[in-house]
XYZ file of C-alpha atoms in Angstrom:
744
model
C -145.515 68.310 -19.839
C -146.877 64.928 -18.761
C -146.696 65.533 -14.990
C -148.168 62.142 -14.138
C -145.605 60.208 -16.156
C -142.780 62.348 -14.803
C -143.836 61.652 -11.214
C -144.184 57.916 -11.926
C -140.698 57.642 -13.369
C -139.153 59.967 -10.768
C -140.621 57.827 -7.987
C -138.662 54.802 -9.277
C -135.309 56.557 -8.893
C -132.907 55.808 -6.056
C -131.628 58.686 -3.836
C -128.455 59.281 -5.905
C -130.449 59.382 -9.148
C -132.982 61.779 -7.640
C -130.149 64.038 -6.531
C -128.829 64.108 -10.100
C -132.258 65.018 -11.464
C -133.032 67.601 -8.766
C -129.700 69.499 -8.820
C -130.528 71.683 -11.778
C -128.088 74.553 -11.248
C -124.306 74.482 -11.125
C -121.778 71.902 -12.313
C -122.678 68.246 -11.673
C -120.590 65.187 -12.515
C -122.343 61.819 -12.472
C -120.097 58.770 -12.410
C -122.416 56.195 -13.961
C -121.225 52.619 -14.214
C -122.864 50.071 -16.536
C -126.566 49.524 -15.965
C -126.987 52.385 -13.495
C -129.701 54.230 -15.455
C -127.786 57.192 -16.882
C -130.077 57.692 -19.905
C -133.098 57.829 -17.629
C -131.633 60.527 -15.397
C -130.495 62.574 -18.402
C -134.007 62.717 -19.852
C -135.706 63.244 -16.480
C -133.262 66.058 -15.721
C -134.075 67.842 -18.989
C -137.783 67.498 -18.212
C -137.160 68.816 -14.700
C -135.292 71.860 -16.025
C -138.261 72.702 -18.242
C -140.649 72.137 -15.325
C -138.802 74.040 -12.595
C -136.670 76.739 -14.251
C -138.640 79.903 -14.879
C -137.845 81.658 -18.121
C -135.916 78.739 -19.578
C -137.039 77.679 -23.061
C -136.322 74.261 -24.616
C -133.939 76.023 -27.022
C -131.772 76.989 -24.038
C -130.932 73.342 -23.336
C -128.120 71.548 -25.150
C -127.619 67.781 -24.778
C -124.524 66.343 -26.461
C -124.158 62.627 -27.127
C -121.502 60.378 -28.605
C -123.678 58.561 -31.176
C -126.749 59.249 -33.308
C -128.458 56.269 -31.671
C -127.991 57.828 -28.234
C -129.453 61.122 -29.495
C -132.457 59.343 -30.940
C -133.111 57.321 -27.784
C -132.791 60.382 -25.561
C -135.281 62.358 -27.644
C -137.725 59.442 -27.747
C -137.669 59.145 -23.959
C -138.001 62.893 -23.564
C -140.999 62.934 -25.906
C -142.763 60.540 -23.556
C -142.296 63.051 -20.732
C -142.760 66.417 -22.430
C -144.569 65.702 -25.669
C -143.180 65.915 -29.187
C -143.347 69.699 -29.594
C -141.190 70.492 -26.560
C -138.760 67.589 -26.991
C -137.936 68.565 -30.572
C -137.141 72.133 -29.527
C -134.421 70.873 -27.166
C -131.014 70.795 -28.893
C -130.108 67.081 -28.729
C -127.179 66.258 -31.020
C -123.941 64.444 -31.428
C -120.974 66.815 -31.265
C -120.540 66.686 -35.034
C -124.193 67.261 -35.902
C -124.344 70.118 -33.372
C -121.273 71.767 -34.915
C -122.672 71.362 -38.425
C -126.090 72.749 -37.473
C -124.580 75.793 -35.772
C -122.231 76.439 -38.692
C -125.057 76.124 -41.240
C -127.289 78.486 -39.262
C -124.500 81.057 -38.778
C -122.869 81.245 -42.202
C -121.855 84.872 -41.623
C -119.267 83.594 -39.162
C -118.263 80.674 -41.416
C -117.949 81.910 -45.026
C -115.655 78.927 -45.714
C -118.674 76.593 -45.456
C -121.068 78.583 -47.636
C -121.924 76.306 -50.575
C -119.420 73.670 -49.439
C -120.233 69.966 -49.196
C -118.907 66.927 -47.367
C -116.070 65.192 -49.202
C -116.438 61.447 -49.835
C -113.853 58.872 -48.753
C -112.795 58.295 -52.355
C -112.451 62.019 -52.986
C -110.261 62.338 -49.893
C -107.942 59.680 -51.284
C -107.937 61.281 -54.725
C -106.981 64.656 -53.207
C -104.237 63.056 -51.147
C -102.907 61.132 -54.165
C -102.812 64.394 -56.123
C -100.876 66.079 -53.318
C -98.321 63.293 -52.903
C -97.794 62.962 -56.658
C -96.704 66.615 -56.948
C -95.265 67.340 -53.501
C -91.639 66.527 -52.775
C -91.627 64.328 -49.683
C -89.062 62.218 -47.906
C -90.989 60.143 -45.392
C -94.058 59.695 -47.610
C -92.312 59.332 -50.983
C -93.644 56.837 -53.529
C -90.805 54.482 -52.620
C -91.806 54.384 -48.963
C -95.532 54.022 -49.466
C -97.289 50.726 -48.908
C -100.822 49.565 -49.551
C -102.925 51.309 -46.942
C -100.570 54.291 -46.531
C -103.180 56.688 -47.921
C -105.717 55.581 -45.349
C -103.070 55.739 -42.619
C -102.327 59.372 -43.507
C -106.025 60.281 -43.605
C -106.574 58.553 -40.275
C -103.667 60.550 -38.805
C -105.167 63.805 -40.119
C -108.481 62.923 -38.487
C -106.737 62.289 -35.171
C -104.946 65.630 -35.398
C -108.254 67.390 -36.024
C -109.804 65.485 -33.137
C -107.179 67.132 -30.948
C -108.480 70.490 -32.166
C -105.248 71.336 -34.014
C -104.826 73.059 -37.378
C -101.664 72.459 -39.476
C -99.557 75.179 -37.830
C -100.645 74.164 -34.334
C -99.811 70.545 -35.121
C -96.308 71.435 -36.312
C -95.767 73.502 -33.161
C -96.995 70.579 -31.074
C -94.520 68.313 -32.878
C -91.582 70.561 -32.022
C -92.702 70.890 -28.400
C -93.023 67.132 -28.064
C -89.565 66.624 -29.553
C -88.033 69.011 -27.019
C -89.869 67.219 -24.241
C -88.682 63.810 -25.473
C -85.065 65.038 -25.299
C -85.451 65.158 -21.519
C -86.569 61.541 -21.331
C -84.206 59.392 -19.229
C -84.338 56.633 -21.854
C -82.338 58.747 -24.301
C -79.252 58.913 -22.043
C -76.703 56.219 -21.222
C -77.070 55.163 -17.595
C -73.497 53.768 -17.515
C -70.385 54.397 -19.610
C -70.148 52.180 -22.665
C -67.309 52.232 -25.228
C -66.777 55.742 -26.483
C -69.877 56.965 -24.650
C -69.966 58.210 -21.074
C -72.769 58.055 -18.569
C -75.220 60.829 -19.408
C -74.357 60.940 -23.134
C -77.215 60.792 -25.611
C -77.741 57.435 -27.324
C -77.266 58.019 -31.077
C -79.927 55.457 -32.039
C -82.507 56.979 -29.674
C -81.730 60.468 -30.932
C -82.070 59.355 -34.552
C -85.423 57.694 -33.788
C -86.790 60.847 -32.199
C -85.514 63.019 -35.038
C -87.131 60.730 -37.619
C -90.432 60.890 -35.749
C -90.189 64.694 -35.534
C -89.303 65.129 -39.205
C -92.012 62.731 -40.342
C -94.653 64.616 -38.360
C -93.418 67.969 -39.662
C -93.739 66.612 -43.184
C -97.211 65.325 -42.288
C -98.022 68.857 -41.130
C -97.065 70.185 -44.575
C -99.295 67.570 -46.224
C -102.063 68.544 -43.794
C -101.749 72.189 -44.778
C -101.924 71.471 -48.516
C -104.797 69.030 -47.957
C -106.848 71.695 -46.165
C -106.130 74.193 -48.948
C -107.230 71.677 -51.578
C -110.494 71.058 -49.737
C -111.157 74.781 -49.623
C -110.366 75.189 -53.343
C -112.893 72.473 -54.146
C -115.521 73.863 -51.719
C -115.364 70.709 -49.658
C -114.864 69.789 -46.029
C -114.367 66.477 -44.286
C -116.196 65.132 -41.268
C -113.533 66.134 -38.750
C -113.500 69.720 -40.065
C -116.917 70.313 -38.535
C -115.504 70.268 -35.005
C -112.265 72.033 -35.930
C -113.927 74.961 -37.708
C -116.616 75.305 -35.066
C -113.886 75.649 -32.424
C -112.084 78.282 -34.473
C -115.376 80.133 -34.954
C -115.939 80.239 -31.201
C -112.380 81.370 -30.545
C -112.109 83.970 -33.283
C -115.520 85.638 -33.099
C -116.533 87.142 -29.766
C -120.012 87.770 -31.144
C -120.566 84.157 -32.122
C -119.194 82.848 -28.828
C -121.386 85.253 -26.851
C -124.455 84.143 -28.796
C -123.742 80.471 -28.137
C -123.051 81.058 -24.434
C -126.191 83.136 -24.020
C -128.404 80.657 -25.826
C -127.268 77.427 -24.175
C -127.852 78.040 -20.473
C -127.996 74.335 -19.601
C -125.532 71.863 -21.090
C -125.667 68.087 -20.651
C -122.950 65.731 -21.914
C -123.430 61.972 -22.230
C -120.602 59.368 -22.391
C -118.054 62.016 -21.516
C -115.298 59.421 -21.162
C -115.396 58.886 -24.931
C -115.132 62.529 -25.963
C -111.881 63.673 -27.541
C -109.901 66.827 -26.886
C -111.584 68.806 -29.658
C -115.052 67.938 -28.371
C -113.995 68.874 -24.864
C -112.744 72.192 -26.160
C -116.279 72.959 -27.339
C -117.582 72.304 -23.826
C -114.829 74.456 -22.315
C -115.626 77.395 -24.608
C -119.388 77.209 -24.075
C -119.089 77.278 -20.268
C -116.229 79.830 -20.118
C -118.501 82.752 -19.366
C -117.589 85.139 -16.479
C -121.254 85.397 -15.554
C -121.143 81.799 -14.294
C -118.329 82.542 -11.826
C -116.963 79.038 -12.311
C -120.385 77.460 -11.716
C -121.986 76.878 -15.136
C -125.093 74.738 -15.433
C -123.127 71.779 -16.736
C -124.244 68.179 -16.258
C -121.744 65.507 -17.288
C -122.322 61.755 -17.250
C -119.512 59.285 -17.762
C -117.583 56.273 -16.563
C -113.858 56.073 -17.210
C -114.037 52.273 -16.888
C -116.054 52.239 -20.111
C -113.778 54.427 -22.249
C -113.693 52.177 -25.318
C -113.332 54.625 -28.200
C -109.823 55.758 -27.435
C -108.885 55.100 -31.049
C -111.152 58.089 -31.840
C -108.987 60.356 -29.716
C -110.882 59.852 -26.469
C -108.879 60.248 -23.273
C -109.403 59.470 -19.622
C -107.796 62.836 -18.870
C -110.966 64.596 -20.073
C -112.605 64.477 -16.659
C -109.594 66.033 -14.971
C -109.277 68.832 -17.516
C -112.912 69.778 -17.164
C -112.912 69.600 -13.371
C -110.018 72.077 -13.206
C -112.239 74.758 -14.797
C -115.045 74.462 -12.266
C -115.725 75.510 -8.676
C -117.915 73.727 -6.113
C -118.605 70.829 -8.415
C -121.078 68.220 -7.184
C -119.956 64.635 -7.843
C -122.569 61.888 -7.705
C -121.644 58.209 -7.844
C -124.324 55.869 -9.166
C -123.562 52.482 -7.636
C -126.852 50.604 -8.005
C -126.915 48.407 -11.095
C -130.304 47.526 -12.590
C -129.019 45.013 -15.138
C -126.665 42.302 -13.914
C -126.540 39.787 -11.116
C -123.975 40.441 -8.397
C -121.802 37.574 -9.684
C -121.364 39.405 -13.021
C -120.599 42.710 -11.307
C -118.081 41.201 -8.894
C -116.244 39.377 -11.683
C -116.180 42.491 -13.864
C -114.880 44.486 -10.901
C -112.079 41.970 -10.320
C -111.053 42.459 -13.944
C -111.129 46.246 -14.138
C -109.206 46.888 -10.900
C -106.216 45.070 -12.442
C -105.701 48.283 -14.408
C -103.649 50.919 -12.612
C -106.086 53.586 -13.794
C -109.038 51.861 -12.134
C -107.616 50.140 -9.045
C -109.835 52.343 -6.836
C -112.955 51.834 -8.975
C -116.273 52.027 -7.127
C -117.958 48.643 -6.686
C -121.456 48.250 -8.121
C -124.369 46.719 -6.236
C -126.964 44.653 -8.038
C -130.598 45.644 -7.573
C -131.551 41.991 -8.113
C -130.809 39.824 -5.091
C -131.688 36.541 -6.794
C -130.334 37.150 -10.312
C -127.701 34.476 -10.994
C -126.308 32.262 -13.732
C -123.160 30.563 -14.997
C -119.910 32.474 -15.446
C -117.730 30.071 -17.428
C -114.685 29.809 -19.654
C -113.949 27.139 -22.271
C -110.858 26.657 -24.415
C -111.218 24.526 -27.552
C -108.521 22.954 -29.685
C -109.774 24.556 -32.923
C -111.978 27.461 -33.954
C -114.451 25.007 -35.535
C -114.907 23.171 -32.250
C -115.652 26.492 -30.562
C -118.242 27.383 -33.200
C -119.914 23.979 -32.979
C -120.151 24.235 -29.198
C -121.572 27.748 -29.512
C -124.229 26.658 -32.007
C -125.205 23.544 -30.041
C -125.422 25.449 -26.746
C -127.510 28.243 -28.250
C -129.721 25.674 -29.990
C -130.321 23.919 -26.660
C -131.276 27.212 -25.012
C -133.765 28.006 -27.751
C -135.203 24.486 -27.538
C -135.730 24.954 -23.800
C -137.782 28.080 -24.489
C -135.291 30.928 -24.023
C -136.041 34.106 -25.965
C -133.509 34.428 -28.824
C -133.659 38.214 -28.449
C -132.192 37.838 -24.950
C -129.080 36.042 -26.226
C -126.028 37.810 -27.680
C -122.797 36.596 -29.252
C -120.020 39.171 -28.885
C -116.644 39.249 -30.642
C -113.761 41.683 -31.010
C -113.910 42.434 -34.758
C -116.579 42.418 -37.481
C -114.651 39.746 -39.392
C -115.122 37.345 -36.454
C -118.818 37.021 -37.312
C -118.332 35.084 -40.564
C -117.973 31.669 -38.931
C -120.893 32.323 -36.584
C -123.167 33.219 -39.492
C -122.111 30.093 -41.357
C -122.781 27.631 -38.517
C -125.984 29.393 -37.411
C -127.308 29.247 -40.981
C -126.401 25.568 -41.225
C -128.114 24.720 -37.929
C -131.163 26.937 -38.562
C -130.549 29.270 -35.625
C -132.318 32.629 -36.049
C -130.029 35.614 -35.608
C -129.807 39.380 -35.957
C -126.446 40.257 -37.444
C -125.582 43.756 -36.276
C -122.188 43.522 -37.976
C -122.022 45.358 -41.266
C -121.906 43.534 -44.599
C -119.264 44.696 -47.068
C -121.069 44.818 -50.399
C -117.751 44.664 -52.245
C -117.512 41.054 -51.054
C -121.138 40.074 -51.702
C -121.476 37.422 -54.422
C -124.689 38.798 -55.933
C -123.391 42.356 -56.097
C -120.101 41.138 -57.576
C -122.082 39.467 -60.393
C -123.754 42.795 -61.123
C -120.425 44.629 -61.139
C -118.906 42.046 -63.486
C -121.786 42.430 -65.920
C -121.390 46.207 -65.794
C -117.704 45.812 -66.688
C -118.643 43.766 -69.741
C -121.212 46.392 -70.715
C -118.446 48.976 -70.600
C -116.015 46.854 -72.611
C -117.581 43.772 -74.172
C -114.415 43.010 -76.123
C -112.710 41.983 -72.871
C -112.569 38.189 -73.045
C -111.395 37.961 -69.443
C -114.618 39.476 -68.131
C -116.902 38.073 -70.813
C -115.787 34.501 -70.107
C -116.733 34.899 -66.446
C -120.027 36.608 -67.283
C -121.217 33.619 -69.302
C -121.187 31.569 -66.092
C -123.413 34.034 -64.170
C -126.431 32.030 -63.068
C -129.213 34.558 -63.669
C -128.171 34.932 -67.343
C -129.076 31.226 -67.721
C -126.488 30.251 -70.294
C -126.052 26.498 -70.511
C -122.644 25.339 -69.223
C -122.064 23.274 -72.375
C -122.851 26.343 -74.485
C -120.243 28.370 -72.591
C -117.638 25.639 -72.903
C -118.221 25.382 -76.662
C -117.828 29.159 -77.049
C -114.610 29.200 -75.031
C -113.259 26.190 -76.934
C -113.912 28.021 -80.204
C -112.087 31.053 -78.830
C -109.038 28.939 -77.948
C -108.983 27.413 -81.418
C -109.275 30.757 -83.172
C -106.044 32.586 -83.866
C -107.269 35.324 -86.168
C -110.235 36.501 -88.154
C -113.573 38.066 -87.254
C -114.289 35.580 -84.423
C -111.166 36.357 -82.459
C -113.110 37.360 -79.320
C -116.103 36.019 -77.392
C -118.369 38.898 -78.374
C -117.730 38.174 -82.069
C -118.555 34.509 -81.559
C -121.793 35.318 -79.734
C -122.726 37.771 -82.508
C -122.236 35.251 -85.316
C -125.130 32.780 -85.626
C -123.248 30.793 -88.276
C -120.297 30.150 -85.946
C -122.623 29.151 -83.128
C -124.279 26.570 -85.398
C -120.876 25.272 -86.498
C -119.831 24.536 -82.919
C -123.061 22.706 -82.200
C -124.990 25.257 -80.146
C -128.677 24.460 -79.666
C -131.302 26.716 -81.195
C -132.591 28.057 -77.872
C -129.059 29.026 -76.788
C -128.453 30.769 -80.116
C -131.570 32.848 -79.470
C -130.386 33.627 -75.939
C -126.957 34.669 -77.252
C -128.630 36.930 -79.787
C -130.704 38.592 -77.036
C -127.621 39.017 -74.874
C -125.666 40.698 -77.676
C -128.593 43.057 -78.258
C -128.716 43.838 -74.543
C -124.985 44.698 -74.549
C -125.382 46.978 -77.548
C -128.407 48.723 -76.038
C -126.576 49.019 -72.730
C -123.568 50.649 -74.362
C -125.728 53.214 -76.139
C -127.738 54.033 -73.022
C -124.625 54.374 -70.880
C -123.338 57.023 -73.278
C -126.624 58.896 -73.701
C -128.387 58.858 -70.336
C -127.429 59.935 -66.840
C -125.938 57.075 -64.910
C -128.708 56.791 -62.291
C -131.338 56.309 -65.001
C -129.084 53.908 -66.881
C -128.359 51.861 -63.755
C -132.063 51.415 -62.953
C -132.643 50.274 -66.553
C -129.649 47.941 -66.386
C -130.753 46.037 -63.281
C -134.211 45.556 -64.832
C -133.251 44.538 -68.337
C -130.308 42.346 -67.353
C -132.587 40.133 -65.283
C -130.695 41.011 -62.103
C -133.709 42.534 -60.328
C -135.913 39.543 -61.142
C -133.128 37.287 -59.869
C -132.961 39.176 -56.544
C -136.744 39.090 -56.099
C -136.585 35.301 -56.415
C -133.879 34.902 -53.787
C -134.803 33.339 -50.399
C -133.700 36.543 -48.623
C -135.114 38.895 -51.221
C -135.469 41.839 -48.853
C -131.821 41.747 -47.791
C -130.755 41.308 -51.417
C -132.865 44.303 -52.460
C -131.506 46.441 -49.625
C -127.992 45.743 -50.941
C -129.071 46.920 -54.380
C -130.658 50.027 -52.895
C -127.401 50.830 -51.082
C -125.470 50.640 -54.363
C -128.088 52.881 -55.988
C -127.716 55.380 -53.125
C -123.933 55.378 -53.603
C -124.452 56.184 -57.285
C -126.835 59.044 -56.497
C -124.468 60.451 -53.865
C -121.473 60.352 -56.189
C -123.534 61.921 -58.988
C -124.557 64.738 -56.649
C -120.976 65.290 -55.501
C -119.332 65.212 -58.909
C -122.018 66.669 -61.152
C -121.180 64.175 -63.879
C -120.884 60.456 -63.181
C -120.652 57.817 -65.890
C -120.329 54.047 -66.103
C -116.567 54.326 -66.478
C -116.490 56.670 -63.464
C -118.429 54.115 -61.441
C -116.079 51.278 -62.374
C -113.088 53.447 -61.471
C -114.836 54.257 -58.187
C -115.185 50.524 -57.438
C -111.536 49.894 -58.292
C -110.475 52.731 -55.971
C -112.552 51.324 -53.121
C -110.923 47.934 -53.543
C -107.408 49.351 -53.926
C -107.648 51.296 -50.671
C -109.572 48.652 -48.691
C -112.666 50.829 -48.354
C -116.096 49.323 -47.823
C -119.684 49.857 -48.872
C -121.471 48.572 -45.798
C -125.040 47.913 -44.711
C -126.387 46.399 -41.498
C -128.616 43.323 -41.688
C -132.125 43.863 -40.384
C -133.649 40.642 -39.053
C -136.937 40.524 -37.197
C -135.961 38.293 -34.282
C -133.020 36.177 -33.251
C -129.762 35.910 -31.395
C -127.815 39.182 -31.627
C -124.377 39.055 -33.255
C -122.211 42.114 -32.638
C -118.786 43.444 -31.732
C -117.786 44.460 -28.216
C -117.996 48.100 -29.327
C -121.426 47.586 -30.890
C -122.809 46.109 -27.685
C -122.259 49.318 -25.670
C -125.502 50.373 -23.990
C -127.259 47.038 -24.631
C -128.119 44.172 -22.290
C -129.048 40.495 -22.610
C -129.915 37.608 -20.305
C -127.139 35.470 -21.774
C -123.905 36.704 -23.359
C -121.375 34.579 -25.239
C -117.952 36.221 -25.574
C -116.234 34.189 -28.273
C -112.794 34.202 -29.857
C -111.354 35.603 -26.612
C -107.854 35.723 -28.044
C -104.935 37.847 -26.847
C -104.662 40.937 -29.044
C -101.242 42.207 -29.952
C -100.551 45.933 -30.195
C -99.503 46.729 -33.762
C -96.721 49.325 -34.258
C -98.020 52.537 -35.788
C -96.839 53.704 -39.184
C -97.265 57.292 -37.966
C -96.523 58.117 -34.312
C -98.270 61.392 -33.524
C -96.934 63.819 -30.881
C -99.745 63.342 -28.390
C -101.572 60.557 -26.577
C -102.543 58.658 -29.705
C -104.273 55.608 -28.296
C -104.837 52.482 -30.370
C -106.350 49.032 -29.977
C -104.144 46.290 -28.604
C -102.876 48.213 -25.587
C -103.581 46.088 -22.531
C -105.560 48.616 -20.461
C -107.664 49.695 -23.449
C -108.460 46.063 -24.249
C -109.279 45.357 -20.601
C -111.866 48.142 -20.544
C -113.357 46.826 -23.757
C -113.628 43.322 -22.291
C -115.207 44.850 -19.161
C -117.885 46.467 -21.333
C -118.583 43.148 -23.085
C -118.836 41.253 -19.790
C -121.206 43.781 -18.208
C -123.760 43.354 -21.024
C -124.845 40.122 -19.297
C -127.802 40.069 -16.919
C -127.396 36.434 -15.830
C -125.114 34.214 -17.931
C -121.641 35.038 -19.259
C -119.932 32.322 -21.306
C -116.403 33.071 -22.512
C -114.559 30.868 -25.004
C -111.414 30.733 -27.140
C -109.474 28.257 -29.271
C -105.877 27.188 -29.787
C -105.675 26.768 -33.608
C -107.204 29.348 -35.942
C -108.384 29.058 -39.547
C -104.799 29.034 -40.813
C -103.666 26.408 -38.328
C -101.709 28.972 -36.329
C -101.598 28.710 -32.555
C -103.290 31.515 -30.627
C -103.121 32.449 -26.972
C -106.236 33.099 -24.935
C -106.791 36.602 -23.620
C -104.931 37.277 -20.357
C -108.177 38.602 -18.899
C -109.410 35.041 -18.386
C -106.827 34.674 -15.632
C -107.777 38.035 -14.087
C -111.505 37.423 -13.691
C -112.373 36.091 -10.258
C -115.257 33.617 -10.024
C -114.780 32.446 -13.614
C -115.215 28.661 -13.787
C -113.091 26.816 -16.368
C -115.072 24.045 -18.057
C -113.205 21.076 -19.587
C -113.935 20.650 -23.303
C -112.217 17.293 -23.957
C -115.393 15.236 -23.681
C -117.284 17.607 -25.943
C -114.585 17.613 -28.634
C -114.079 13.839 -28.511
C -117.767 13.357 -29.258
C -117.924 15.667 -32.260
C -117.139 12.983 -34.826
C -118.925 13.771 -38.083
C -120.560 16.935 -36.763
C -117.986 19.056 -38.596
C -120.137 18.284 -41.645
C -122.451 21.015 -40.361
C -120.058 23.537 -41.874
C -121.020 22.261 -45.326
C -124.790 22.211 -44.841
C -127.011 24.742 -46.579
C -129.173 26.534 -44.066
C -132.776 27.593 -44.387
C -133.374 31.210 -45.458
C -133.733 33.740 -42.650
C -136.767 35.974 -42.339
C -135.813 39.612 -42.608
C -137.722 42.834 -42.265
C -140.075 43.361 -45.218
C -140.672 47.065 -44.752
C -138.744 48.203 -47.830
C -139.429 45.430 -50.346
C -142.245 47.131 -52.248
C -140.423 50.451 -52.205
C -137.274 48.984 -53.688
C -139.164 46.925 -56.264
C -141.083 49.994 -57.431
C -137.885 52.023 -57.650
C -136.361 49.676 -60.232
C -139.445 48.137 -61.860
C -141.184 51.421 -62.648
């Protein structure tokens, strides 16, 4: 234990924080608003437990977090206080990784998981397709399915599991909810109307509730078969980890007793974002008579920052947990060590507009003199907004502001595309924390197209497009001559592009230069070699050979952003290795089918971009826990709640609901230390009119800035959208590794 460092950091705490660190025993709830130092008190409290509690080993402490990043950061801070050996003996996990680790280390209690592996997203869809193709359904029949229905069903199953329900429990819940809905006042006529008297049931309302009930009961049947299929295939999905861990605790007194005896101190971070299943784990671990209602439970949360409600999180979690405890100490952290008071006051004025938070505790800024603009701008078009953003950021950088202290926040990952484009064009350095979908990347799509031709080089549709791929270096005139010959050929041996490329005599007849004839000959040989190798070697080995011999790897190494390009290739290679491991056998045709399935079901292969320095680009959700001097909140457009295809029989929260969106906007706003600049537009990319978010009108102290003069002076500056930007410098840590992987 580094006593000196502990004392130094403890000395910096305010009285409420010290109380949270010092109160080791019994249940403690810490209501920690944004910027109030919750991570610091969590780590100091763990260190204090180890320092002050006699007989307590690091293994007796369990700290549960919501994300892997939070777990990593907590352990890193703890290492600075206790040293690496002690910190790594403390059980610091996300709920899912904790459940998996306990299941793996106690296989006697979980025979279902012995030898089982995690199912992939594609395999989940394949299993569901198999079920629905053989199962007689009414609400999910082939005639009623739409694109995306498979993912909607899988998402619904995940939500059910996040509630801690198995198929039979879900069906029972459905029936209970139906009976409850029959007592709803909305189902009865309030006055007599036609043949119906006051108090009669409305036929349309009854039919709606019956349809919802029957659809969920049918979903329960699908759920049951789905779980059986997973077990038959020795697979489990991500949500099963929590569900089966709960059942293990409930069904085995020995396992529950072992867990309760081992984990004498439990700490929970971001409790407002935990779902019912995760809360059930907490309830079971602390439900030990020896505690007499006073377990050593330390919970940190802030219901104003509950932004993952789509994952099953609920503001009712605090209340449920409190009801199980006696003499609970509640500590409110009200001192903010991030934002100026103007940011905190404006954020407060926004959040209290929600009925759930009208009594929310006000935060006090530690910094008396921290100030900056709090402004809103509405532009006529999305391009005007982007140009203003780029010019304003550029001016800040020119004046000497640190780009790492500037963030651009937006609601959805797709909103980043325009920002990337204009920042590239105007040479603004940025760190894009949004994830790139490799299925939309132009370089990767070229590789996939060439692989399709290697699988079937008699396909003129694909071959014609391949001849235009830049790194193959076929002359455009050569390609046009080959395609012209194809159009003029009705029959005979040269009836496809491959035959034309293979026939030197035909190439001479159509006027192809000698060097292009040689290149065509090499390409034909490459296709033949590729076909043979794909049939005779494992796909991982073949793929590495393919990217080398096709010239694709050399092409990537010559790209301005070679490291990013190589990281994309490495991600594809990892996908191939993972699928090979899962399936045992994985061929080129399997890979192409895998790609088609991803596209058909709107699935992604994503990687984050890793820049060295620059303005941070991220979603509201991604910004949680971060802070910046200046925050731009762009595309502040009103979000409409979308009707659900499946309405589950419990509090199934989704984005678009006004209070959920308000909390999310509150989180975005409170990332700012000094400056918060909000903007929106009237006309989007499709020329459709959009309304600004209603939160603009709710925020007190927000100054509206006129944009007419700015937009009238834009003139030819829209040409910036067509400029080619300078390449960005990215992290170079993996370049040699990736090159060696494919060049060796």
